């Protein structure tokens, strides 16, 4: 098993945190894992992404160019990563914000109105996790239970209201 | 749940130092290592130890010098421009023969450069860096676990040789998260007999780096050189990966080495016999071991995130026994495994080097 995931969105949408949950879940399942954020002279509202690798092999480069799975939370992320998903891979699109359509036929594209669904659940901030759930629904390289466990262990105590 | 925990490199540096008995930390914020300060500012006061945010890197390194003279385990960390500012103090510490640890989480340079990962401070860290004849034992971790292990080891080696010890990391190791197993919390060590602890009831200790009398300073230099010879004899560390049957040896350290590892695995799948030689100490450099490798491979490929600084040590080690190519990325660009794979394929196809300058 070797999965290379990029999660990308505006700063504040929780791309980095969703990636961390995935990484914790992979670790709990005994895999080799790495997580690396984009970092630079960042600003609020700018684009942020992270790369997560979950593998049965020790991880060499934590940075990859073409993900096997990708979650895009906003339009700039769609533009950047839609062409880069590896053939046979998965692209999960936050269709609440992304109006573009993918023309690719060599990957599985799943459109999820994540902001709307998150709003219905009662907290628009969990759109990132709605999308993570969608990815793991179609490509279950870690168990959903492991992510839920990671969520319970790693959400800071002052912010317990994630569901 | 595994016993391993997920930690960001910078936080791992801080926690490892704390567990190794670091009693005083001084620093000044600079990306991409600021999380070390952030973590220390929270944890050190909890433990009743010293965290002090200095007004500059010059101040931080001189506070480090002072704490080291007082016989406590002390550390600072910084990134490239801050590391340059520390050179004077580092030279003083080296001459004064007191143990201390400095972690440099390198970023793109020269100048203020940028905040992306780079390995362009290699020469500064391994060849002296400040004024005068000194060198600094420098550990080059390639994973977050190794970062944890090396920070602990750095304190022990600093004590062993009464010298300053460096850990050479970069923005990628500082920012990324990987599973780590942390060591147990160690007892704080008591100040050694040479330390400045108050001379009441004993002969006074003097620690200085000022010797106006030339023969006296020559003697100090000879003592220092003797220490460096011992370090060169006893502390060389390196690792090899798939090198036994290799036709091509990649030489890389730190972040570049782990990226090379991915490229090597892919090249092996394509039937190319390529392996890795990874210096773990970059001073002392594993000249002898690499020279032996040069005798049994057809070509070497040096990969660095610099214009080719370690390349010079590889040339010294291999004495022109084997053609050497160089692949380097500068200015904060991290090479992708695909880049290195392309370079490996170019070698097997007898093509000239793809990027950067020519080899030996």
PDB file of C-alpha atoms in Angstrom, chain B residues 5 22 28 40 44 68 78 82 84 87 104 133 137-138 140 188 195 226 229 233 240 285 305 312-313 320 356:
ATOM      1  CA  UNK B   5       3.948   9.784  18.149  1.00  0.00           C
ATOM      2  CA  UNK B  22      19.029  20.848  28.212  1.00  0.00           C
ATOM      3  CA  UNK B  28      15.707  34.394  18.306  1.00  0.00           C
ATOM      4  CA  UNK B  40      10.694  25.763  24.341  1.00  0.00           C
ATOM      5  CA  UNK B  44      11.083  25.008  29.660  1.00  0.00           C
ATOM      6  CA  UNK B  68      28.043  26.636  28.766  1.00  0.00           C
ATOM      7  CA  UNK B  78      18.455  29.189  14.229  1.00  0.00           C
ATOM      8  CA  UNK B  82      20.880  33.824  12.021  1.00  0.00           C
ATOM      9  CA  UNK B  84      25.890  33.603  10.115  1.00  0.00           C
ATOM     10  CA  UNK B  87      29.817  32.775  13.938  1.00  0.00           C
ATOM     11  CA  UNK B 104      20.794  25.111  12.072  1.00  0.00           C
ATOM     12  CA  UNK B 133      41.431  27.272  13.320  1.00  0.00           C
ATOM     13  CA  UNK B 137      31.422  18.056  14.854  1.00  0.00           C
ATOM     14  CA  UNK B 138      28.277  18.173  12.693  1.00  0.00           C
ATOM     15  CA  UNK B 140      23.262  15.381   9.584  1.00  0.00           C
ATOM     16  CA  UNK B 188      20.133  16.842  34.664  1.00  0.00           C
ATOM     17  CA  UNK B 195      32.781  25.071  35.155  1.00  0.00           C
ATOM     18  CA  UNK B 226      44.376  17.139  19.012  1.00  0.00           C
ATOM     19  CA  UNK B 229      42.046  14.474  15.341  1.00  0.00           C
ATOM     20  CA  UNK B 233      39.352   9.064  14.356  1.00  0.00           C
ATOM     21  CA  UNK B 240      24.741   2.803   3.011  1.00  0.00           C
ATOM     22  CA  UNK B 285      33.419  13.452   6.764  1.00  0.00           C
ATOM     23  CA  UNK B 305      20.394  21.326  -2.257  1.00  0.00           C
ATOM     24  CA  UNK B 312      34.376  19.043  -2.749  1.00  0.00           C
ATOM     25  CA  UNK B 313      34.642  16.530   0.107  1.00  0.00           C
ATOM     26  CA  UNK B 320      39.641  10.951  -8.983  1.00  0.00           C
ATOM     27  CA  UNK B 356      24.182  22.228 -12.822  1.00  0.00           C
TER      28      UNK B 356
END
